mmCIF file of C-alpha atoms in Angstrom:
data_model
loop_
_atom_site.group_PDB
_atom_site.id
_atom_site.type_symbol
_atom_site.label_atom_id
_atom_site.label_comp_id
_atom_site.label_asym_id
_atom_site.label_seq_id
_atom_site.Cartn_x
_atom_site.Cartn_y
_atom_site.Cartn_z
ATOM 1 C CA MET B 10 -33.049 -0.891 21.149
ATOM 2 C CA SER B 11 -30.812 -0.426 24.198
ATOM 3 C CA CYS B 12 -32.379 2.719 25.686
ATOM 4 C CA LEU B 13 -35.664 2.870 27.590
ATOM 5 C CA VAL B 14 -37.893 5.665 28.906
ATOM 6 C CA ALA B 15 -40.994 4.790 30.949
ATOM 7 C CA PHE B 16 -43.295 7.038 32.956
ATOM 8 C CA ALA B 17 -46.488 7.295 35.015
ATOM 9 C CA VAL B 18 -48.583 10.456 35.283
ATOM 10 C CA GLY B 19 -49.822 11.648 38.652
ATOM 11 C CA GLN B 20 -53.578 12.244 38.769
ATOM 12 C CA LYS B 21 -53.054 15.778 40.115
ATOM 13 C CA TYR B 22 -50.434 16.700 37.540
ATOM 14 C CA SER B 23 -50.725 20.056 35.832
ATOM 15 C CA VAL B 24 -48.491 21.543 33.153
ATOM 16 C CA GLY B 25 -45.409 23.087 34.697
ATOM 17 C CA ASN B 26 -45.110 20.522 37.469
ATOM 18 C CA GLY B 27 -41.946 18.473 37.574
ATOM 19 C CA PHE B 28 -40.748 15.022 36.599
ATOM 20 C CA HIS B 29 -39.188 12.762 39.224
ATOM 21 C CA ILE B 30 -36.659 10.650 37.367
ATOM 22 C CA ILE B 31 -34.318 7.767 38.084
ATOM 23 C CA ALA B 32 -31.681 7.404 35.357
ATOM 24 C CA ALA B 33 -29.151 4.609 34.912
ATOM 25 C CA HIS B 34 -27.114 2.972 32.183
ATOM 26 C CA THR B 35 -27.561 -0.484 30.703
ATOM 27 C CA ASP B 36 -24.110 -1.194 29.279
ATOM 28 C CA SER B 37 -21.037 -2.834 30.819
ATOM 29 C CA PRO B 38 -17.443 -3.301 29.633
ATOM 30 C CA CYS B 39 -17.228 -6.306 27.344
ATOM 31 C CA LEU B 40 -15.712 -7.710 24.186
ATOM 32 C CA LYS B 41 -17.527 -7.093 20.900
ATOM 33 C CA LEU B 42 -17.069 -8.927 17.618
ATOM 34 C CA LYS B 43 -15.240 -6.962 14.957
ATOM 35 C CA PRO B 44 -17.057 -6.430 11.621
ATOM 36 C CA LYS B 45 -14.762 -9.090 10.182
ATOM 37 C CA SER B 46 -14.335 -11.501 13.055
ATOM 38 C CA ALA B 47 -13.129 -14.663 11.328
ATOM 39 C CA SER B 48 -9.437 -15.486 11.650
ATOM 40 C CA SER B 49 -7.268 -18.500 12.268
ATOM 41 C CA LYS B 50 -3.927 -19.115 13.942
ATOM 42 C CA SER B 51 -1.891 -22.232 14.679
ATOM 43 C CA GLY B 52 -4.690 -24.596 13.719
ATOM 44 C CA TYR B 53 -7.441 -22.785 15.654
ATOM 45 C CA LEU B 54 -10.440 -20.824 14.454
ATOM 46 C CA MET B 55 -10.383 -17.487 16.268
ATOM 47 C CA VAL B 56 -12.945 -14.712 16.726
ATOM 48 C CA ASN B 57 -11.542 -11.190 16.459
ATOM 49 C CA VAL B 58 -12.925 -8.787 19.066
ATOM 50 C CA GLN B 59 -12.850 -5.142 20.099
ATOM 51 C CA THR B 60 -12.614 -4.032 23.717
ATOM 52 C CA TYR B 61 -15.605 -1.952 24.833
ATOM 53 C CA GLY B 62 -15.143 0.339 27.818
ATOM 54 C CA GLY B 63 -12.566 0.076 30.568
ATOM 55 C CA GLY B 64 -12.769 -3.581 31.499
ATOM 56 C CA LEU B 65 -10.476 -5.585 33.756
ATOM 57 C CA TRP B 66 -9.520 -7.626 30.726
ATOM 58 C CA HIS B 67 -7.333 -10.153 32.545
ATOM 59 C CA THR B 68 -10.529 -11.473 34.213
ATOM 60 C CA TRP B 69 -11.862 -12.577 30.825
ATOM 61 C CA PHE B 70 -9.153 -15.205 30.465
ATOM 62 C CA ASP B 71 -10.061 -18.854 31.191
ATOM 63 C CA ARG B 72 -13.794 -18.129 31.358
ATOM 64 C CA ASP B 73 -16.513 -20.097 29.577
ATOM 65 C CA LEU B 74 -17.753 -17.485 27.112
ATOM 66 C CA THR B 75 -20.537 -17.201 24.563
ATOM 67 C CA VAL B 76 -22.157 -14.608 22.296
ATOM 68 C CA ALA B 77 -25.273 -12.457 22.638
ATOM 69 C CA GLY B 78 -26.643 -9.464 20.809
ATOM 70 C CA ARG B 79 -28.768 -8.460 17.855
ATOM 71 C CA VAL B 80 -29.187 -9.958 14.417
ATOM 72 C CA ILE B 81 -30.961 -8.671 11.303
ATOM 73 C CA VAL B 82 -32.771 -11.538 9.570
ATOM 74 C CA ARG B 83 -34.321 -11.476 6.094
ATOM 75 C CA GLY B 84 -38.010 -12.400 6.231
ATOM 76 C CA SER B 85 -39.664 -14.581 3.616
ATOM 77 C CA ASP B 86 -41.725 -11.555 2.487
ATOM 78 C CA GLY B 87 -38.650 -9.426 1.864
ATOM 79 C CA SER B 88 -38.791 -7.603 5.192
ATOM 80 C CA PHE B 89 -35.895 -7.338 7.642
ATOM 81 C CA LEU B 90 -36.463 -8.562 11.187
ATOM 82 C CA HIS B 91 -34.536 -7.239 14.194
ATOM 83 C CA LYS B 92 -34.015 -10.142 16.611
ATOM 84 C CA LEU B 93 -32.155 -10.639 19.868
ATOM 85 C CA VAL B 94 -30.097 -13.766 20.348
ATOM 86 C CA LYS B 95 -28.087 -15.414 23.109
ATOM 87 C CA VAL B 96 -26.306 -18.753 22.837
ATOM 88 C CA LYS B 97 -26.449 -20.256 26.318
ATOM 89 C CA ARG B 98 -23.775 -22.926 25.979
ATOM 90 C CA PRO B 99 -20.036 -22.157 26.167
ATOM 91 C CA LEU B 100 -18.674 -21.374 22.706
ATOM 92 C CA LEU B 101 -15.499 -19.392 23.261
ATOM 93 C CA ARG B 102 -12.515 -19.224 25.556
ATOM 94 C CA VAL B 103 -9.444 -17.004 25.917
ATOM 95 C CA PRO B 104 -6.788 -19.319 27.400
ATOM 96 C CA THR B 105 -3.916 -18.041 29.505
ATOM 97 C CA LEU B 106 -0.348 -19.029 28.772
ATOM 98 C CA ALA B 107 0.997 -21.788 31.023
ATOM 99 C CA ILE B 108 3.334 -20.514 33.722
ATOM 100 C CA HIS B 109 6.018 -22.897 32.401
ATOM 101 C CA LEU B 110 6.169 -20.670 29.304
ATOM 102 C CA ASP B 111 5.971 -17.380 31.226
ATOM 103 C CA ARG B 112 7.999 -17.881 34.400
ATOM 104 C CA THR B 113 8.033 -14.220 35.493
ATOM 105 C CA VAL B 114 4.317 -13.509 35.152
ATOM 106 C CA ASN B 115 3.661 -13.500 38.915
ATOM 107 C CA LYS B 116 6.549 -11.100 39.493
ATOM 108 C CA ASP B 117 6.163 -8.833 36.476
ATOM 109 C CA GLY B 118 2.374 -8.917 36.273
ATOM 110 C CA PHE B 119 -0.013 -10.228 33.636
ATOM 111 C CA LYS B 120 -0.099 -7.612 30.869
ATOM 112 C CA PRO B 121 -1.617 -9.151 27.739
ATOM 113 C CA ASN B 122 -1.565 -7.341 24.426
ATOM 114 C CA LEU B 123 -5.238 -6.594 23.850
ATOM 115 C CA GLU B 124 -4.932 -6.802 20.062
ATOM 116 C CA THR B 125 -2.994 -10.034 19.692
ATOM 117 C CA GLN B 126 -3.475 -11.981 22.941
ATOM 118 C CA LEU B 127 -7.143 -11.388 23.792
ATOM 119 C CA ILE B 128 -8.602 -13.370 20.885
ATOM 120 C CA PRO B 129 -11.112 -16.095 21.828
ATOM 121 C CA LEU B 130 -10.857 -19.627 20.447
ATOM 122 C CA LEU B 131 -13.950 -20.942 18.638
ATOM 123 C CA ALA B 132 -12.856 -24.327 17.305
ATOM 124 C CA THR B 133 -9.998 -26.357 15.926
ATOM 125 C CA LYS B 134 -9.377 -25.836 12.258
ATOM 126 C CA SER B 135 -10.233 -28.800 10.047
ATOM 127 C CA GLU B 136 -9.687 -29.421 6.350
ATOM 128 C CA GLU B 137 -13.398 -28.807 5.756
ATOM 129 C CA THR B 138 -13.252 -25.346 7.298
ATOM 130 C CA SER B 139 -9.883 -24.230 5.909
ATOM 131 C CA VAL B 140 -11.171 -23.595 2.375
ATOM 132 C CA GLU B 141 -14.768 -22.746 1.529
ATOM 133 C CA PRO B 142 -16.297 -24.386 -1.573
ATOM 134 C CA LYS B 143 -16.450 -22.206 -4.656
ATOM 135 C CA GLU B 144 -20.239 -22.339 -4.776
ATOM 136 C CA LYS B 145 -20.313 -20.514 -1.439
ATOM 137 C CA SER B 146 -18.228 -17.586 -2.638
ATOM 138 C CA SER B 147 -21.308 -15.525 -3.531
ATOM 139 C CA THR B 148 -23.050 -15.870 -0.185
ATOM 140 C CA SER B 149 -23.778 -12.967 2.147
ATOM 141 C CA SER B 150 -20.988 -10.839 3.534
ATOM 142 C CA SER B 151 -21.731 -12.043 7.071
ATOM 143 C CA LYS B 152 -20.788 -15.607 6.034
ATOM 144 C CA VAL B 153 -17.602 -14.357 4.413
ATOM 145 C CA THR B 154 -16.539 -12.255 7.365
ATOM 146 C CA HIS B 155 -17.651 -14.566 10.211
ATOM 147 C CA HIS B 156 -16.873 -18.253 10.654
ATOM 148 C CA PRO B 157 -19.502 -20.548 9.074
ATOM 149 C CA GLN B 158 -19.627 -22.575 12.309
ATOM 150 C CA LEU B 159 -20.631 -19.469 14.259
ATOM 151 C CA MET B 160 -23.229 -18.515 11.661
ATOM 152 C CA GLN B 161 -24.660 -22.040 11.761
ATOM 153 C CA ILE B 162 -25.024 -21.865 15.538
ATOM 154 C CA LEU B 163 -26.764 -18.491 15.263
ATOM 155 C CA SER B 164 -29.147 -19.758 12.595
ATOM 156 C CA GLN B 165 -30.102 -22.710 14.803
ATOM 157 C CA GLU B 166 -30.834 -20.360 17.714
ATOM 158 C CA LEU B 167 -32.913 -18.068 15.498
ATOM 159 C CA GLY B 168 -34.671 -20.789 13.511
ATOM 160 C CA CYS B 169 -33.578 -19.445 10.138
ATOM 161 C CA GLY B 170 -31.107 -20.288 7.401
ATOM 162 C CA THR B 171 -27.583 -18.949 7.512
ATOM 163 C CA ASP B 172 -28.221 -17.109 4.240
ATOM 164 C CA ASP B 173 -31.119 -15.297 5.931
ATOM 165 C CA ILE B 174 -28.770 -13.600 8.420
ATOM 166 C CA ALA B 175 -28.106 -10.181 6.923
ATOM 167 C CA SER B 176 -26.143 -8.531 9.746
ATOM 168 C CA ILE B 177 -24.942 -9.245 13.269
ATOM 169 C CA GLU B 178 -23.881 -7.133 16.240
ATOM 170 C CA LEU B 179 -22.657 -9.464 18.973
ATOM 171 C CA ASN B 180 -21.038 -9.145 22.374
ATOM 172 C CA ILE B 181 -18.984 -11.748 24.181
ATOM 173 C CA CYS B 182 -20.409 -12.642 27.589
ATOM 174 C CA ASP B 183 -19.768 -15.082 30.414
ATOM 175 C CA THR B 184 -22.012 -18.148 30.583
ATOM 176 C CA GLN B 185 -21.879 -18.555 34.369
ATOM 177 C CA PRO B 186 -25.234 -17.486 35.815
ATOM 178 C CA SER B 187 -25.627 -15.062 38.697
ATOM 179 C CA CYS B 188 -25.829 -16.664 42.126
ATOM 180 C CA LEU B 189 -25.914 -15.973 45.843
ATOM 181 C CA GLY B 190 -22.701 -16.553 47.787
ATOM 182 C CA GLY B 191 -20.998 -16.080 51.103
ATOM 183 C CA ALA B 192 -21.472 -17.977 54.360
ATOM 184 C CA ASN B 193 -24.933 -16.465 54.828
ATOM 185 C CA ASN B 194 -25.802 -15.948 51.159
ATOM 186 C CA GLU B 195 -25.201 -12.256 51.742
ATOM 187 C CA PHE B 196 -23.454 -11.622 48.405
ATOM 188 C CA ILE B 197 -24.541 -11.596 44.788
ATOM 189 C CA PHE B 198 -21.881 -12.911 42.407
ATOM 190 C CA SER B 199 -22.692 -11.816 38.864
ATOM 191 C CA GLY B 200 -21.513 -10.221 35.679
ATOM 192 C CA ARG B 201 -22.707 -6.730 34.718
ATOM 193 C CA LEU B 202 -23.913 -5.630 38.158
ATOM 194 C CA ASP B 203 -22.533 -2.288 36.986
ATOM 195 C CA ASN B 204 -25.045 -1.180 36.030
ATOM 196 C CA LEU B 205 -27.921 -3.610 35.513
ATOM 197 C CA ALA B 206 -28.451 -3.741 39.286
ATOM 198 C CA SER B 207 -29.310 -0.032 39.322
ATOM 199 C CA SER B 208 -31.397 -0.348 36.152
ATOM 200 C CA TYR B 209 -33.422 -3.174 37.640
ATOM 201 C CA CYS B 210 -34.024 -1.441 40.982
ATOM 202 C CA GLY B 211 -35.098 1.787 39.275
ATOM 203 C CA LEU B 212 -37.486 0.135 36.837
ATOM 204 C CA ARG B 213 -38.926 -2.204 39.466
ATOM 205 C CA ALA B 214 -39.489 0.732 41.818
ATOM 206 C CA LEU B 215 -41.382 2.686 39.155
ATOM 207 C CA ILE B 216 -43.610 -0.273 38.311
ATOM 208 C CA ASP B 217 -44.353 -1.088 41.941
ATOM 209 C CA SER B 218 -45.090 2.542 42.817
ATOM 210 C CA CYS B 219 -47.893 2.545 40.239
ATOM 211 C CA VAL B 220 -49.554 -0.857 40.652
ATOM 212 C CA SER B 221 -53.004 0.705 41.112
ATOM 213 C CA PRO B 222 -54.589 4.087 40.270
ATOM 214 C CA SER B 223 -54.720 4.927 43.968
ATOM 215 C CA ASN B 224 -50.908 5.013 44.037
ATOM 216 C CA LEU B 225 -51.034 8.080 41.795
ATOM 217 C CA SER B 226 -54.183 9.714 43.185
ATOM 218 C CA SER B 227 -52.337 12.395 45.158
ATOM 219 C CA GLU B 228 -49.274 12.683 42.883
ATOM 220 C CA HIS B 229 -48.672 16.139 41.368
ATOM 221 C CA ALA B 230 -45.624 15.074 39.323
ATOM 222 C CA ILE B 231 -44.748 12.553 36.617
ATOM 223 C CA ARG B 232 -42.645 9.577 37.659
ATOM 224 C CA MET B 233 -40.070 8.442 35.120
ATOM 225 C CA VAL B 234 -37.214 6.012 34.645
ATOM 226 C CA ALA B 235 -34.634 6.514 31.877
ATOM 227 C CA LEU B 236 -32.076 3.844 30.987
ATOM 228 C CA PHE B 237 -29.249 4.655 28.568
ATOM 229 C CA ASP B 238 -26.571 2.774 26.661
ATOM 230 C CA ASN B 239 -22.907 3.669 26.082
ATOM 231 C CA GLU B 240 -22.125 5.251 29.459
ATOM 232 C CA GLU B 241 -18.934 3.190 29.637
ATOM 233 C CA VAL B 242 -17.607 4.955 26.551
ATOM 234 C CA GLY B 243 -18.731 8.520 27.256
ATOM 235 C CA SER B 244 -22.508 8.524 26.483
ATOM 236 C CA ASP B 245 -22.060 10.437 23.210
ATOM 237 C CA SER B 246 -24.256 8.258 21.013
ATOM 238 C CA TYR B 247 -27.764 7.938 19.590
ATOM 239 C CA GLN B 248 -28.812 5.777 22.534
ATOM 240 C CA GLY B 249 -26.587 7.390 25.187
ATOM 241 C CA ALA B 250 -27.352 9.951 27.872
ATOM 242 C CA GLY B 251 -25.697 12.595 25.701
ATOM 243 C CA ALA B 252 -28.568 12.296 23.206
ATOM 244 C CA PRO B 253 -31.725 14.399 23.780
ATOM 245 C CA THR B 254 -33.933 11.303 24.125
ATOM 246 C CA MET B 255 -35.110 11.859 27.697
ATOM 247 C CA PHE B 256 -35.700 15.592 27.353
ATOM 248 C CA GLN B 257 -37.529 15.111 24.053
ATOM 249 C CA ALA B 258 -39.734 12.564 25.809
ATOM 250 C CA ILE B 259 -40.452 15.063 28.596
ATOM 251 C CA ARG B 260 -41.388 17.731 26.054
ATOM 252 C CA ARG B 261 -43.676 15.341 24.157
ATOM 253 C CA ILE B 262 -45.365 14.151 27.355
ATOM 254 C CA VAL B 263 -45.966 17.696 28.561
ATOM 255 C CA GLY B 264 -47.291 18.695 25.141
ATOM 256 C CA SER B 265 -49.648 15.730 25.018
ATOM 257 C CA LEU B 266 -51.046 16.404 28.470
ATOM 258 C CA ALA B 267 -51.430 20.132 27.796
ATOM 259 C CA HIS B 268 -53.664 19.461 24.764
ATOM 260 C CA GLU B 269 -52.228 22.577 23.198
ATOM 261 C CA HIS B 270 -48.921 24.076 22.120
ATOM 262 C CA VAL B 271 -46.413 24.086 24.965
ATOM 263 C CA SER B 272 -44.324 27.214 25.201
ATOM 264 C CA GLU B 273 -40.642 27.160 25.997
ATOM 265 C CA THR B 274 -41.515 28.732 29.331
ATOM 266 C CA SER B 275 -43.750 25.782 30.252
ATOM 267 C CA PHE B 276 -41.008 23.301 29.429
ATOM 268 C CA GLU B 277 -38.398 25.303 31.327
ATOM 269 C CA CYS B 278 -40.660 25.498 34.370
ATOM 270 C CA THR B 279 -41.120 21.743 34.192
ATOM 271 C CA ILE B 280 -37.378 21.154 34.150
ATOM 272 C CA ARG B 281 -36.780 23.536 37.067
ATOM 273 C CA GLN B 282 -39.388 21.701 39.120
ATOM 274 C CA SER B 283 -37.906 18.292 38.248
ATOM 275 C CA PHE B 284 -35.415 16.119 40.100
ATOM 276 C CA LEU B 285 -33.155 13.385 38.775
ATOM 277 C CA VAL B 286 -31.516 10.495 40.624
ATOM 278 C CA SER B 287 -28.457 9.301 38.692
ATOM 279 C CA ALA B 288 -28.008 5.688 39.801
ATOM 280 C CA ASP B 289 -24.673 4.009 39.074
ATOM 281 C CA MET B 290 -22.791 1.434 41.115
ATOM 282 C CA ALA B 291 -20.353 2.748 43.738
ATOM 283 C CA HIS B 292 -16.897 1.691 44.899
ATOM 284 C CA GLY B 293 -17.209 -0.250 48.152
ATOM 285 C CA VAL B 294 -14.110 -0.302 50.341
ATOM 286 C CA HIS B 295 -11.894 -3.280 49.482
ATOM 287 C CA PRO B 296 -10.606 -5.057 52.620
ATOM 288 C CA ASN B 297 -7.253 -5.751 50.956
ATOM 289 C CA PHE B 298 -6.869 -2.248 49.518
ATOM 290 C CA SER B 299 -8.629 0.010 52.019
ATOM 291 C CA GLU B 300 -5.964 2.706 51.541
ATOM 292 C CA LYS B 301 -7.432 3.385 48.101
ATOM 293 C CA HIS B 302 -10.396 5.067 49.785
ATOM 294 C CA GLU B 303 -10.475 8.418 51.567
ATOM 295 C CA GLU B 304 -10.245 7.637 55.268
ATOM 296 C CA HIS B 305 -13.656 8.978 56.268
ATOM 297 C CA HIS B 306 -15.594 7.935 53.170
ATOM 298 C CA ARG B 307 -15.362 4.169 52.860
ATOM 299 C CA PRO B 308 -18.709 2.742 51.736
ATOM 300 C CA GLU B 309 -19.511 -0.777 52.903
ATOM 301 C CA MET B 310 -21.810 -3.458 51.557
ATOM 302 C CA GLN B 311 -25.204 -3.938 53.226
ATOM 303 C CA LYS B 312 -25.135 -0.322 54.499
ATOM 304 C CA GLY B 313 -27.403 1.379 51.974
ATOM 305 C CA LEU B 314 -27.092 3.594 48.915
ATOM 306 C CA VAL B 315 -23.892 5.602 48.515
ATOM 307 C CA ILE B 316 -24.324 9.314 47.757
ATOM 308 C CA LYS B 317 -21.417 10.461 45.593
ATOM 309 C CA HIS B 318 -19.774 13.880 45.956
ATOM 310 C CA ASN B 319 -17.071 15.601 43.912
ATOM 311 C CA ALA B 320 -16.157 19.281 44.186
ATOM 312 C CA ASN B 321 -14.988 19.268 40.545
ATOM 313 C CA GLN B 322 -18.433 18.175 39.330
ATOM 314 C CA ARG B 323 -17.497 14.675 38.247
ATOM 315 C CA TYR B 324 -20.680 13.861 40.148
ATOM 316 C CA ALA B 325 -23.714 16.163 39.970
ATOM 317 C CA THR B 326 -24.618 16.000 43.671
ATOM 318 C CA SER B 327 -24.993 19.296 45.550
ATOM 319 C CA GLY B 328 -25.625 19.957 49.215
ATOM 320 C CA VAL B 329 -29.310 20.543 48.483
ATOM 321 C CA THR B 330 -29.874 17.473 46.299
ATOM 322 C CA ALA B 331 -28.002 15.251 48.761
ATOM 323 C CA PHE B 332 -30.154 16.588 51.612
ATOM 324 C CA LEU B 333 -33.423 15.903 49.784
ATOM 325 C CA PHE B 334 -32.382 12.369 48.863
ATOM 326 C CA LYS B 335 -31.222 11.632 52.409
ATOM 327 C CA GLU B 336 -34.447 13.081 53.807
ATOM 328 C CA ILE B 337 -36.375 10.441 51.849
ATOM 329 C CA ALA B 338 -34.208 7.761 53.440
ATOM 330 C CA LYS B 339 -34.675 9.256 56.897
ATOM 331 C CA LEU B 340 -38.454 9.294 56.481
ATOM 332 C CA HIS B 341 -38.441 5.570 55.608
ATOM 333 C CA ASN B 342 -35.691 4.461 58.041
ATOM 334 C CA LEU B 343 -33.258 3.585 55.259
ATOM 335 C CA PRO B 344 -29.464 3.850 55.688
ATOM 336 C CA THR B 345 -27.276 5.949 53.399
ATOM 337 C CA GLN B 346 -23.523 6.398 52.970
ATOM 338 C CA GLU B 347 -21.357 9.028 51.349
ATOM 339 C CA PHE B 348 -18.318 8.866 49.087
ATOM 340 C CA VAL B 349 -15.630 11.230 47.864
ATOM 341 C CA VAL B 350 -12.503 10.158 46.031
ATOM 342 C CA ARG B 351 -9.054 10.866 47.493
ATOM 343 C CA ASN B 352 -7.448 14.136 46.392
ATOM 344 C CA ASP B 353 -4.446 12.227 45.026
ATOM 345 C CA MET B 354 -6.570 10.005 42.780
ATOM 346 C CA GLY B 355 -8.658 10.623 39.679
ATOM 347 C CA CYS B 356 -12.426 10.459 39.907
ATOM 348 C CA GLY B 357 -14.741 8.591 37.580
ATOM 349 C CA SER B 358 -18.005 10.078 36.407
ATOM 350 C CA THR B 359 -21.570 9.115 35.566
ATOM 351 C CA ILE B 360 -24.474 10.194 33.389
ATOM 352 C CA GLY B 361 -25.446 12.586 36.210
ATOM 353 C CA PRO B 362 -23.370 15.614 35.114
ATOM 354 C CA ILE B 363 -24.304 15.006 31.457
ATOM 355 C CA LEU B 364 -28.032 15.116 32.169
ATOM 356 C CA ALA B 365 -27.777 17.845 34.805
ATOM 357 C CA SER B 366 -25.900 20.175 32.479
ATOM 358 C CA GLY B 367 -28.004 19.259 29.440
ATOM 359 C CA VAL B 368 -30.933 21.445 30.457
ATOM 360 C CA GLY B 369 -30.297 22.320 34.093
ATOM 361 C CA ILE B 370 -32.078 19.711 36.175
ATOM 362 C CA ARG B 371 -31.430 19.142 39.897
ATOM 363 C CA THR B 372 -29.478 15.900 40.254
ATOM 364 C CA VAL B 373 -28.064 13.603 42.902
ATOM 365 C CA ASP B 374 -25.549 10.861 42.074
ATOM 366 C CA CYS B 375 -25.832 7.641 44.065
ATOM 367 C CA GLY B 376 -25.142 3.929 43.763
ATOM 368 C CA ILE B 377 -24.974 0.504 45.367
ATOM 369 C CA ALA B 378 -21.575 -0.360 46.891
ATOM 370 C CA GLN B 379 -19.788 -3.165 45.075
ATOM 371 C CA LEU B 380 -16.414 -4.842 44.647
ATOM 372 C CA SER B 381 -14.655 -6.045 41.475
ATOM 373 C CA MET B 382 -16.173 -3.262 39.362
ATOM 374 C CA HIS B 383 -15.599 -3.865 35.631
ATOM 375 C CA SER B 384 -14.494 -7.457 36.203
ATOM 376 C CA VAL B 385 -16.211 -10.175 34.197
ATOM 377 C CA ARG B 386 -17.582 -11.280 37.584
ATOM 378 C CA GLU B 387 -18.615 -8.653 40.159
ATOM 379 C CA ILE B 388 -19.954 -8.738 43.729
ATOM 380 C CA CYS B 389 -22.483 -6.730 45.734
ATOM 381 C CA GLY B 390 -24.568 -7.238 48.867
ATOM 382 C CA THR B 391 -28.029 -8.816 48.768
ATOM 383 C CA GLU B 392 -29.423 -6.357 51.318
ATOM 384 C CA ASP B 393 -28.272 -3.411 49.240
ATOM 385 C CA ILE B 394 -30.463 -4.461 46.316
ATOM 386 C CA ASP B 395 -33.486 -4.440 48.603
ATOM 387 C CA ILE B 396 -32.474 -1.139 50.203
ATOM 388 C CA ALA B 397 -31.919 0.495 46.793
ATOM 389 C CA TYR B 398 -35.296 -0.725 45.569
ATOM 390 C CA ARG B 399 -37.054 0.609 48.670
ATOM 391 C CA HIS B 400 -35.188 3.923 48.513
ATOM 392 C CA PHE B 401 -36.093 4.399 44.846
ATOM 393 C CA LYS B 402 -39.722 3.438 45.470
ATOM 394 C CA ALA B 403 -39.840 5.882 48.400
ATOM 395 C CA PHE B 404 -38.393 8.565 46.113
ATOM 396 C CA TYR B 405 -41.283 8.152 43.703
ATOM 397 C CA GLU B 406 -43.868 8.060 46.466
ATOM 398 C CA SER B 407 -42.506 10.752 48.800
ATOM 399 C CA PHE B 408 -40.452 13.303 46.892
ATOM 400 C CA SER B 409 -43.344 15.617 46.039
ATOM 401 C CA SER B 410 -44.255 16.090 49.696
ATOM 402 C CA ILE B 411 -40.635 16.584 50.796
ATOM 403 C CA ASP B 412 -39.639 18.949 48.004
ATOM 404 C CA LYS B 413 -42.455 21.418 48.703
ATOM 405 C CA LYS B 414 -41.185 21.830 52.276
ATOM 406 C CA LEU B 415 -37.874 23.234 51.058
ATOM 407 C CA ILE B 416 -37.918 27.029 51.330
ATOM 408 C CA VAL B 417 -35.104 28.737 49.449
ATOM 409 C CA ASP B 418 -33.745 31.971 50.913
ATOM 410 C CA PHE B 419 -33.241 34.372 48.003
#
């Protein structure tokens, strides 16, 4: 329930033609409730959490936090219902230690212990909550392992009894909504821009490129978007890019449209004719730390999508795939930028190499420039969202015509 594949079939598609795909990930670094989250210290009810991904965890302190995620609810007919839930009001907070009790923090740096000092407060402990009545000892495990106050709040949001909640899988998230900022409203201040911004632009572009049958009347390919979970922790999961979900979908689609058994050769031809855009947010140059970027590759906000290169294949971009993607931009008067990491620094990666190497599909890695990546509150440029959307939409609408012009010298 955190992975999505959507597609539209060109009216001139024939078996063996390619898929034109935009792939992104849906997850972001966050705090997740432990299976047994209830604890108490010094008169406070606490919620035990795990760290997910490589977050800037110091940014989670002194924020108004809440919970969101999935809950399994027992139905009155004995069924089990999978429901999504988000509590909108502030519930939790991780307070910092006053500087009077930590005089050297500004000199030595703020280095909290993630196991013992990153535990959110839920409430003050009262006599009523310190010991549960004996008659409640046989209730569900979720009530035993999670604070009754939290379970009561969840039941109110879901419109069910606390005993009906069979299981929970909850994340901690910031309650502050996204907003425009800057003197000219040129910035977006938001949590989880990495990588919901890319996911939104890709999905919106697919939908808007297929609003009427005429949009697909001359299309020889299949347009697809694929959104995966768990990129922040390596993608090796049931719902991650390391799973065969997207390629199984391609095989099933091809088989359905062929109206007969599809040979391995047909599927392999389809993959070789396909092209994938791996969309993940990019590191914009930081004005206070510009030396962290390679001198000639410093992406800026409001300057278009960033094409990512890495000779050691941390990104899947090649000279050919970069050219084709830039040619789309050139045709539609859209700006692009390029990025390589410094040789004396490590390079992150994306789902691009995972998907490219999975079956051998041409891939370009790109992203929207941003600052504060992996903070609880990130920043990107408003124009870049529009440019990314238009570039992705142009990719769906124009790639077939551009790709067939490429003549490979064997």
